[in-house]
mmCIF file of C-alpha atoms and ligand atoms in Angstrom:
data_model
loop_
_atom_site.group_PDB
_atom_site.id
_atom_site.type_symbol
_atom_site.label_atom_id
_atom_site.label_comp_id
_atom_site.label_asym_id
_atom_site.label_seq_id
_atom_site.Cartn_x
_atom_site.Cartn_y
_atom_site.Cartn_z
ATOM 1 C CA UNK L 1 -74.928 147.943 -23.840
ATOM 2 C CA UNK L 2 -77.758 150.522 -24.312
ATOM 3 C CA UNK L 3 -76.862 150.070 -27.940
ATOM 4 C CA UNK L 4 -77.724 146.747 -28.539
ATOM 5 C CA UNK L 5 -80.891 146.562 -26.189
ATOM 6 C CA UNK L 6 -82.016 149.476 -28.949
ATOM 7 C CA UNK L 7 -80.857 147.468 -32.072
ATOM 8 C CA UNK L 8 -82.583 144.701 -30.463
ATOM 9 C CA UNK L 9 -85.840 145.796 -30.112
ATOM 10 C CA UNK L 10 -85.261 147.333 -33.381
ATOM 11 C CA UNK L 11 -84.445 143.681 -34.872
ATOM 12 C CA UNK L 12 -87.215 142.098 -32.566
ATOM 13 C CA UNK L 13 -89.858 144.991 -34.527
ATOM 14 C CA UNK L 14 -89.461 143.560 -37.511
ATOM 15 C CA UNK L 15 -89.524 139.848 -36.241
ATOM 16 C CA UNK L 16 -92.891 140.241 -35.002
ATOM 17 C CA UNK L 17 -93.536 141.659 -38.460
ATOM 18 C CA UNK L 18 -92.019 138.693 -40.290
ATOM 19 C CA UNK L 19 -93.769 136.667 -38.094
ATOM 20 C CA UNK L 20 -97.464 138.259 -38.449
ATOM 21 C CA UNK L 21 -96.819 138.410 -42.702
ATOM 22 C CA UNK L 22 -95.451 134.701 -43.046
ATOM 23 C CA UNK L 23 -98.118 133.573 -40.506
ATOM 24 C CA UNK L 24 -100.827 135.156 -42.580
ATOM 25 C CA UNK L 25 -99.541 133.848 -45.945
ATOM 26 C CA UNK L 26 -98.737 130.034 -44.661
ATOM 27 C CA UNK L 27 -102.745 130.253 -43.426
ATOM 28 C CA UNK L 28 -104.359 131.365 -46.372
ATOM 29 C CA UNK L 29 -102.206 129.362 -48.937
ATOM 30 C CA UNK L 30 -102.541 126.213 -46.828
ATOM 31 C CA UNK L 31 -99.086 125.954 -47.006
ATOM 32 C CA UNK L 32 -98.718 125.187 -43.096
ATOM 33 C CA UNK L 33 -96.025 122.959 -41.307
ATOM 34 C CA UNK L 34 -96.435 119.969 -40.068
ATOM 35 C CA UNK L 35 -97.423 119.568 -37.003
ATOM 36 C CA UNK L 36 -94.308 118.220 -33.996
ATOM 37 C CA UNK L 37 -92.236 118.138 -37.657
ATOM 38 C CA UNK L 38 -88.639 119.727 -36.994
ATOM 39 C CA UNK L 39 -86.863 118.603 -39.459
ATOM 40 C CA UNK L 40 -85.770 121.610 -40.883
ATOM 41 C CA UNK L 41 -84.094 122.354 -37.511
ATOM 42 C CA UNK L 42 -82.033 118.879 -37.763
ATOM 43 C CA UNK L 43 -79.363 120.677 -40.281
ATOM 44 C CA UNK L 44 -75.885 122.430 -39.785
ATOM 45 C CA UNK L 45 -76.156 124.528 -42.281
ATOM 46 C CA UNK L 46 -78.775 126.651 -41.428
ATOM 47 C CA UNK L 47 -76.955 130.248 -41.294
ATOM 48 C CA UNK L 48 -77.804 133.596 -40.040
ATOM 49 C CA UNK L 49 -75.768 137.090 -39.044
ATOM 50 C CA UNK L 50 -74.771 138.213 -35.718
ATOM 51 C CA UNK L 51 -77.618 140.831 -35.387
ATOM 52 C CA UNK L 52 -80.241 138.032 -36.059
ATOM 53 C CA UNK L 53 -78.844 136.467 -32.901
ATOM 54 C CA UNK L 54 -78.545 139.639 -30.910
ATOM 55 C CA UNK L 55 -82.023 139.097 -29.298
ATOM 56 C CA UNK L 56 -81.510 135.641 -27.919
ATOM 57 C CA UNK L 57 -78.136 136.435 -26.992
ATOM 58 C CA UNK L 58 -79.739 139.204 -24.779
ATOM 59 C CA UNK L 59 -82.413 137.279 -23.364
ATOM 60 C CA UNK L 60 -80.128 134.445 -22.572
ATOM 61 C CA UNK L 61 -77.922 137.285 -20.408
ATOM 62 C CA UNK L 62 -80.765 138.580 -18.414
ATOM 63 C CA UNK L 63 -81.692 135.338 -17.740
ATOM 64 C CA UNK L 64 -77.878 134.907 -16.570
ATOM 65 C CA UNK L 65 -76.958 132.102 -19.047
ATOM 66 C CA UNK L 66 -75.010 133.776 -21.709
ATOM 67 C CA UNK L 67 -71.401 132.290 -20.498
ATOM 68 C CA UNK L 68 -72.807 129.067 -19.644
ATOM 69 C CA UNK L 69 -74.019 128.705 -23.320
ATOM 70 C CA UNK L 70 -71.048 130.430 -24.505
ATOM 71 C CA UNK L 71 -69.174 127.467 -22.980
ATOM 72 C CA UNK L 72 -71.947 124.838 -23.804
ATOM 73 C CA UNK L 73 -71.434 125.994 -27.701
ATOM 74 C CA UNK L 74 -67.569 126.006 -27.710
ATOM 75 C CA UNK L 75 -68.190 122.079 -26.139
ATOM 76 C CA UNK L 76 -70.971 121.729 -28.681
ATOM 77 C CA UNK L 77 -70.698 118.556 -31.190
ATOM 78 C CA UNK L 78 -73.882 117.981 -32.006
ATOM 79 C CA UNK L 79 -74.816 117.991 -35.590
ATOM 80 C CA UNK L 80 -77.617 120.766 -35.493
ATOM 81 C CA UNK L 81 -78.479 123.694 -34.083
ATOM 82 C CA UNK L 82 -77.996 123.656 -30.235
ATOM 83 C CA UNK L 83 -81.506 124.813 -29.198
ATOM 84 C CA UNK L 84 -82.929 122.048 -31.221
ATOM 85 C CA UNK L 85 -85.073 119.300 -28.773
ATOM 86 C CA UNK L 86 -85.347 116.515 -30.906
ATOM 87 C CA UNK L 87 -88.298 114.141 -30.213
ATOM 88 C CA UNK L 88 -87.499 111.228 -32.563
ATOM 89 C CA UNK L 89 -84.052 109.175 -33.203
ATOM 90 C CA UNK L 90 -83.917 110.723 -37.050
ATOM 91 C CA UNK L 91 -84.595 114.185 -35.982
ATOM 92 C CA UNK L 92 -87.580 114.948 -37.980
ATOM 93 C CA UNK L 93 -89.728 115.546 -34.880
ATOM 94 C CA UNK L 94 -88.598 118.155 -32.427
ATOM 95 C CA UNK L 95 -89.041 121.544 -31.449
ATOM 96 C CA UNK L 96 -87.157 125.326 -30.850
ATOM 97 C CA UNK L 97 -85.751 125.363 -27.049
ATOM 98 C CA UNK L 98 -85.752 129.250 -27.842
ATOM 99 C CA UNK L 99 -88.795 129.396 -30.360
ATOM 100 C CA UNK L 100 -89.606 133.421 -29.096
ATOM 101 C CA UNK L 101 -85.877 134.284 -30.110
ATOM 102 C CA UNK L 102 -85.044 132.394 -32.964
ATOM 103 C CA UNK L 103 -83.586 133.798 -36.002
ATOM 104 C CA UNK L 104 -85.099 135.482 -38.910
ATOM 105 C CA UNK L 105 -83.872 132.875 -41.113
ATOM 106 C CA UNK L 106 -85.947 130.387 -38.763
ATOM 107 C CA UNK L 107 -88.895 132.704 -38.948
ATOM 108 C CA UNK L 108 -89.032 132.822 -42.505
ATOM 109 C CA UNK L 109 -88.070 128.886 -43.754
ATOM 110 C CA UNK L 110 -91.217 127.374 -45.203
ATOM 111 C CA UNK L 111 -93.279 128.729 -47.874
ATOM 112 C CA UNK L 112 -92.442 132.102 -49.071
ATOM 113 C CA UNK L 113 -90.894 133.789 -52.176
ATOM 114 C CA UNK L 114 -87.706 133.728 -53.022
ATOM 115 C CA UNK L 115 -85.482 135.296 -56.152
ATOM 116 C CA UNK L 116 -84.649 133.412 -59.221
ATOM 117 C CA UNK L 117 -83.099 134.309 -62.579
ATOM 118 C CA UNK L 118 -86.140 135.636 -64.140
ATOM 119 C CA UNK L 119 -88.420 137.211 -61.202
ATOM 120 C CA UNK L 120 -89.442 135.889 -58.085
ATOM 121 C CA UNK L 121 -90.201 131.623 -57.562
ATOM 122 C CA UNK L 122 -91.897 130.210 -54.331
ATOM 123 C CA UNK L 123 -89.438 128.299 -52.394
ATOM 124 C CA UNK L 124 -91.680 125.633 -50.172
ATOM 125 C CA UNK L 125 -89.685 123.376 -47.926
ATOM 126 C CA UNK L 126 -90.169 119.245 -49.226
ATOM 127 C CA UNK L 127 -92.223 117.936 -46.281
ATOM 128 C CA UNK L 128 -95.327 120.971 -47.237
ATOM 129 C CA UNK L 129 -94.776 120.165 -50.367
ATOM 130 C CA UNK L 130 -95.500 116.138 -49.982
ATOM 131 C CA UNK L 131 -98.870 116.884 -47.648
ATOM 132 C CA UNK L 132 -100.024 119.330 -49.366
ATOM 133 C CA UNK L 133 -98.889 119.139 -53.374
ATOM 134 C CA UNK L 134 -102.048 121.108 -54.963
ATOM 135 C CA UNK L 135 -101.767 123.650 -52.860
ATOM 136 C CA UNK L 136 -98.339 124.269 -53.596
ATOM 137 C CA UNK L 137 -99.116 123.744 -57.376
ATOM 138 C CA UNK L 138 -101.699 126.756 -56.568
ATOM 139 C CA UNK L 139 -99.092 128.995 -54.675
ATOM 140 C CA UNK L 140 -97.276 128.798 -57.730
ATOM 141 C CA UNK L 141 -100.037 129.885 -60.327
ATOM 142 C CA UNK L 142 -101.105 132.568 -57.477
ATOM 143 C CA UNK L 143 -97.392 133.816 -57.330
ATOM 144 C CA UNK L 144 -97.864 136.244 -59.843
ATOM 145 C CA UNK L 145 -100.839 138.082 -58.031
ATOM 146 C CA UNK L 146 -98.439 139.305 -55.174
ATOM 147 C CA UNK L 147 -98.260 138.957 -51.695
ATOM 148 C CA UNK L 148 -96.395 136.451 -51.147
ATOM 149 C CA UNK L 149 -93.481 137.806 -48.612
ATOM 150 C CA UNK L 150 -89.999 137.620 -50.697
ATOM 151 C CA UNK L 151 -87.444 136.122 -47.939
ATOM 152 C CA UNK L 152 -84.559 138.629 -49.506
ATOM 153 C CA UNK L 153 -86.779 142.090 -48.706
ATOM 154 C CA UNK L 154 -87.118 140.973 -45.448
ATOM 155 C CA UNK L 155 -83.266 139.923 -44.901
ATOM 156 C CA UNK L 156 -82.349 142.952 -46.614
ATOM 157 C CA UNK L 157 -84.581 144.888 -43.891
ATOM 158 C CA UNK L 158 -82.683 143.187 -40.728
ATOM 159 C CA UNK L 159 -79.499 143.816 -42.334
ATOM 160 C CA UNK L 160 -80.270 147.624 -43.145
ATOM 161 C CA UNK L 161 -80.728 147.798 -38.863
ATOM 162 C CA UNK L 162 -77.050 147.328 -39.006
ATOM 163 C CA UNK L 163 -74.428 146.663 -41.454
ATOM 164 C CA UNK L 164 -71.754 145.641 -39.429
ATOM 165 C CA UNK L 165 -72.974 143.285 -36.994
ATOM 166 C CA UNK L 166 -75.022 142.003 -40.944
ATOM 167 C CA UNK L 167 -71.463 141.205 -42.398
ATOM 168 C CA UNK L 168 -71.284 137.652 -42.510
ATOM 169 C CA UNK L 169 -73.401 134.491 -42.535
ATOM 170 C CA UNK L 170 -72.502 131.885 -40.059
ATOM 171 C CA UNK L 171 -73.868 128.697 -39.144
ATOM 172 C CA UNK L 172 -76.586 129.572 -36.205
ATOM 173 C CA UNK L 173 -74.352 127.852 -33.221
ATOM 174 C CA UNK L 174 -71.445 130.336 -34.343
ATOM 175 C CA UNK L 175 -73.821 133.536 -34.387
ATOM 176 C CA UNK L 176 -75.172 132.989 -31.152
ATOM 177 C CA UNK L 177 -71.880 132.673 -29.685
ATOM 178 C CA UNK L 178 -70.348 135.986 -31.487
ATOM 179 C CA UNK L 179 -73.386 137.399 -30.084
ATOM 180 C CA UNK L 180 -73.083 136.377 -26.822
ATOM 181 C CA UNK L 181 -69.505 137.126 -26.563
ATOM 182 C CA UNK L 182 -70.415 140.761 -27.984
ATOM 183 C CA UNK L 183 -73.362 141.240 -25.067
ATOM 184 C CA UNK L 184 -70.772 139.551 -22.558
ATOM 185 C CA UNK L 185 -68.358 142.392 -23.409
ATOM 186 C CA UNK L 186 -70.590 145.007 -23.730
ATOM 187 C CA UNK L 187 -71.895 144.204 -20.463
ATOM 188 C CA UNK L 188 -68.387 144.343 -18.667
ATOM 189 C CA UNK L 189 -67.545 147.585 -20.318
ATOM 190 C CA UNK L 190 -70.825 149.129 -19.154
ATOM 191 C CA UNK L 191 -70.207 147.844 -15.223
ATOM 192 C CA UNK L 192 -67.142 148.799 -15.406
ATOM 193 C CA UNK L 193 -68.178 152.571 -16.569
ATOM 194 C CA UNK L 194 -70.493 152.283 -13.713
ATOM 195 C CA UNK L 195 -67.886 151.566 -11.333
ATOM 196 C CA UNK L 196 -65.636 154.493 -12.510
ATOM 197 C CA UNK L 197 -68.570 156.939 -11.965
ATOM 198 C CA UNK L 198 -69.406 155.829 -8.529
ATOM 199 C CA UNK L 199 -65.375 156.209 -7.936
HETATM 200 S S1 SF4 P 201 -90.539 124.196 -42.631
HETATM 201 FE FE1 SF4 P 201 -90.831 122.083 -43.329
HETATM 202 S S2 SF4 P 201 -89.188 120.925 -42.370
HETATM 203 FE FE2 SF4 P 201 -89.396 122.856 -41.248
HETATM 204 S S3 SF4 P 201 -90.810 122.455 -39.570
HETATM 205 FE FE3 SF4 P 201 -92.027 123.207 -41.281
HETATM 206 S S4 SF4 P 201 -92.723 121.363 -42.337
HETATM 207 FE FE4 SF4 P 201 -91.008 120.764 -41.063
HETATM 208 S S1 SF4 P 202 -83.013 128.481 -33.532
HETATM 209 FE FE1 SF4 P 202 -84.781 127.181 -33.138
HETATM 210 S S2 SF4 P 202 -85.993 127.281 -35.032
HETATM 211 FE FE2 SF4 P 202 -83.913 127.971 -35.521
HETATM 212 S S3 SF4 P 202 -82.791 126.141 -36.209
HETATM 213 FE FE3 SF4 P 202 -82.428 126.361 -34.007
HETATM 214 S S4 SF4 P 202 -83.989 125.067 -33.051
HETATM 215 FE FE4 SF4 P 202 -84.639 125.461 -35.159
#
């Protein structure tokens, strides 16, 4: 259990980095979301590996709700992600029921850089791109000046925390619950180490 509470600050380090360098970019390019939109939340294809989920899946166990969202996801039919509070019938308005543990992939959708065949291209999700359409056409001109944050680096440095819990992309309501499941048996290994010592 130790273990993952490290890796998990680990992976939480370089959230609050993603967070501070997309932040900063979004501001200066203008390239900001919408406000109350959550559209990009209203998909079931949004994927991300087991160690991106390893910090909510902890937080949800202290706060003693890891099996009851472990069963709550295996029930799950919903067509998005589960912590998704939608505030309009279509979905485009809403918000993150666990915005402080999301992701990386959530942390990082928006406007940043992305590869392409020939060098890096700025991948800016549709609704920034309809407010705000000259500042996108700038972001692209600008793109060759740097600093831009590339969404692969910064995958590539979660995944480098740990390679086997960075194996495989699933869709966000399957992470969470391989992560939960992992910090569920974790957990019962470590009380039950504790028990044996006290015996
Ligand atoms: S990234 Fe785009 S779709 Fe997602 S919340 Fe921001 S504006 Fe909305
Ligand atoms: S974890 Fe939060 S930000 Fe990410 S898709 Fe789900 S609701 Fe949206």
């Amino acid at each position: 259990m130790q273990r993952l509470r490290e890796l998990s600050r680990l992976v939480e380090a370089v959230y609050n980095d993603i967070d501070h360098t997309y932040g900063k970019y979004q501001q200066d390019s203008g390239l900001q979301c919408r406000s109350g939109c959550g559209a990009c939340c209203n998909n079931p294809h949004i994927e991300a590996t087991e160690l991106e989920m390893l910090p909510m899946a902890l937080s949800l166990f202290d706060r003693g709700q890891a099996e009851v969202m472990l069963d709550k996801l295996a029930e799950y039919n919903g067509f998005s992600c589960l912590h998704f509070v939608r505030q309009s019938l279509d979905g485009n308005q809403g918000y993150c029921g666990e915005y402080a543990h999301r992701p990386g992939v959530c942390r990082m959708f928006g406007a940043a850089a992305v590869k392409a065949k020939h060098g890096l291209t700025l991948s800016v999700c549709k609704t920034i791109k309809q407010d705000v359409p000259q500042k996108y056409a700038a972001g692209l001109i600008a793109l060759g000046e740097g600093g831009v944050p590339v969404i692969p680096h910064d995958k590539e440095r979660i995944r480098q925390l740990d390679f086997s819990l960075s194996q495989q992309e699933l869709p966000l309501n399957k992470a969470l619950s391989a992560a939960l499941q992992r910090v569920l048996t974790a957990a019962w290994y470590s009380a039950e180490d504790a028990e044996n010592q006290v015996a």
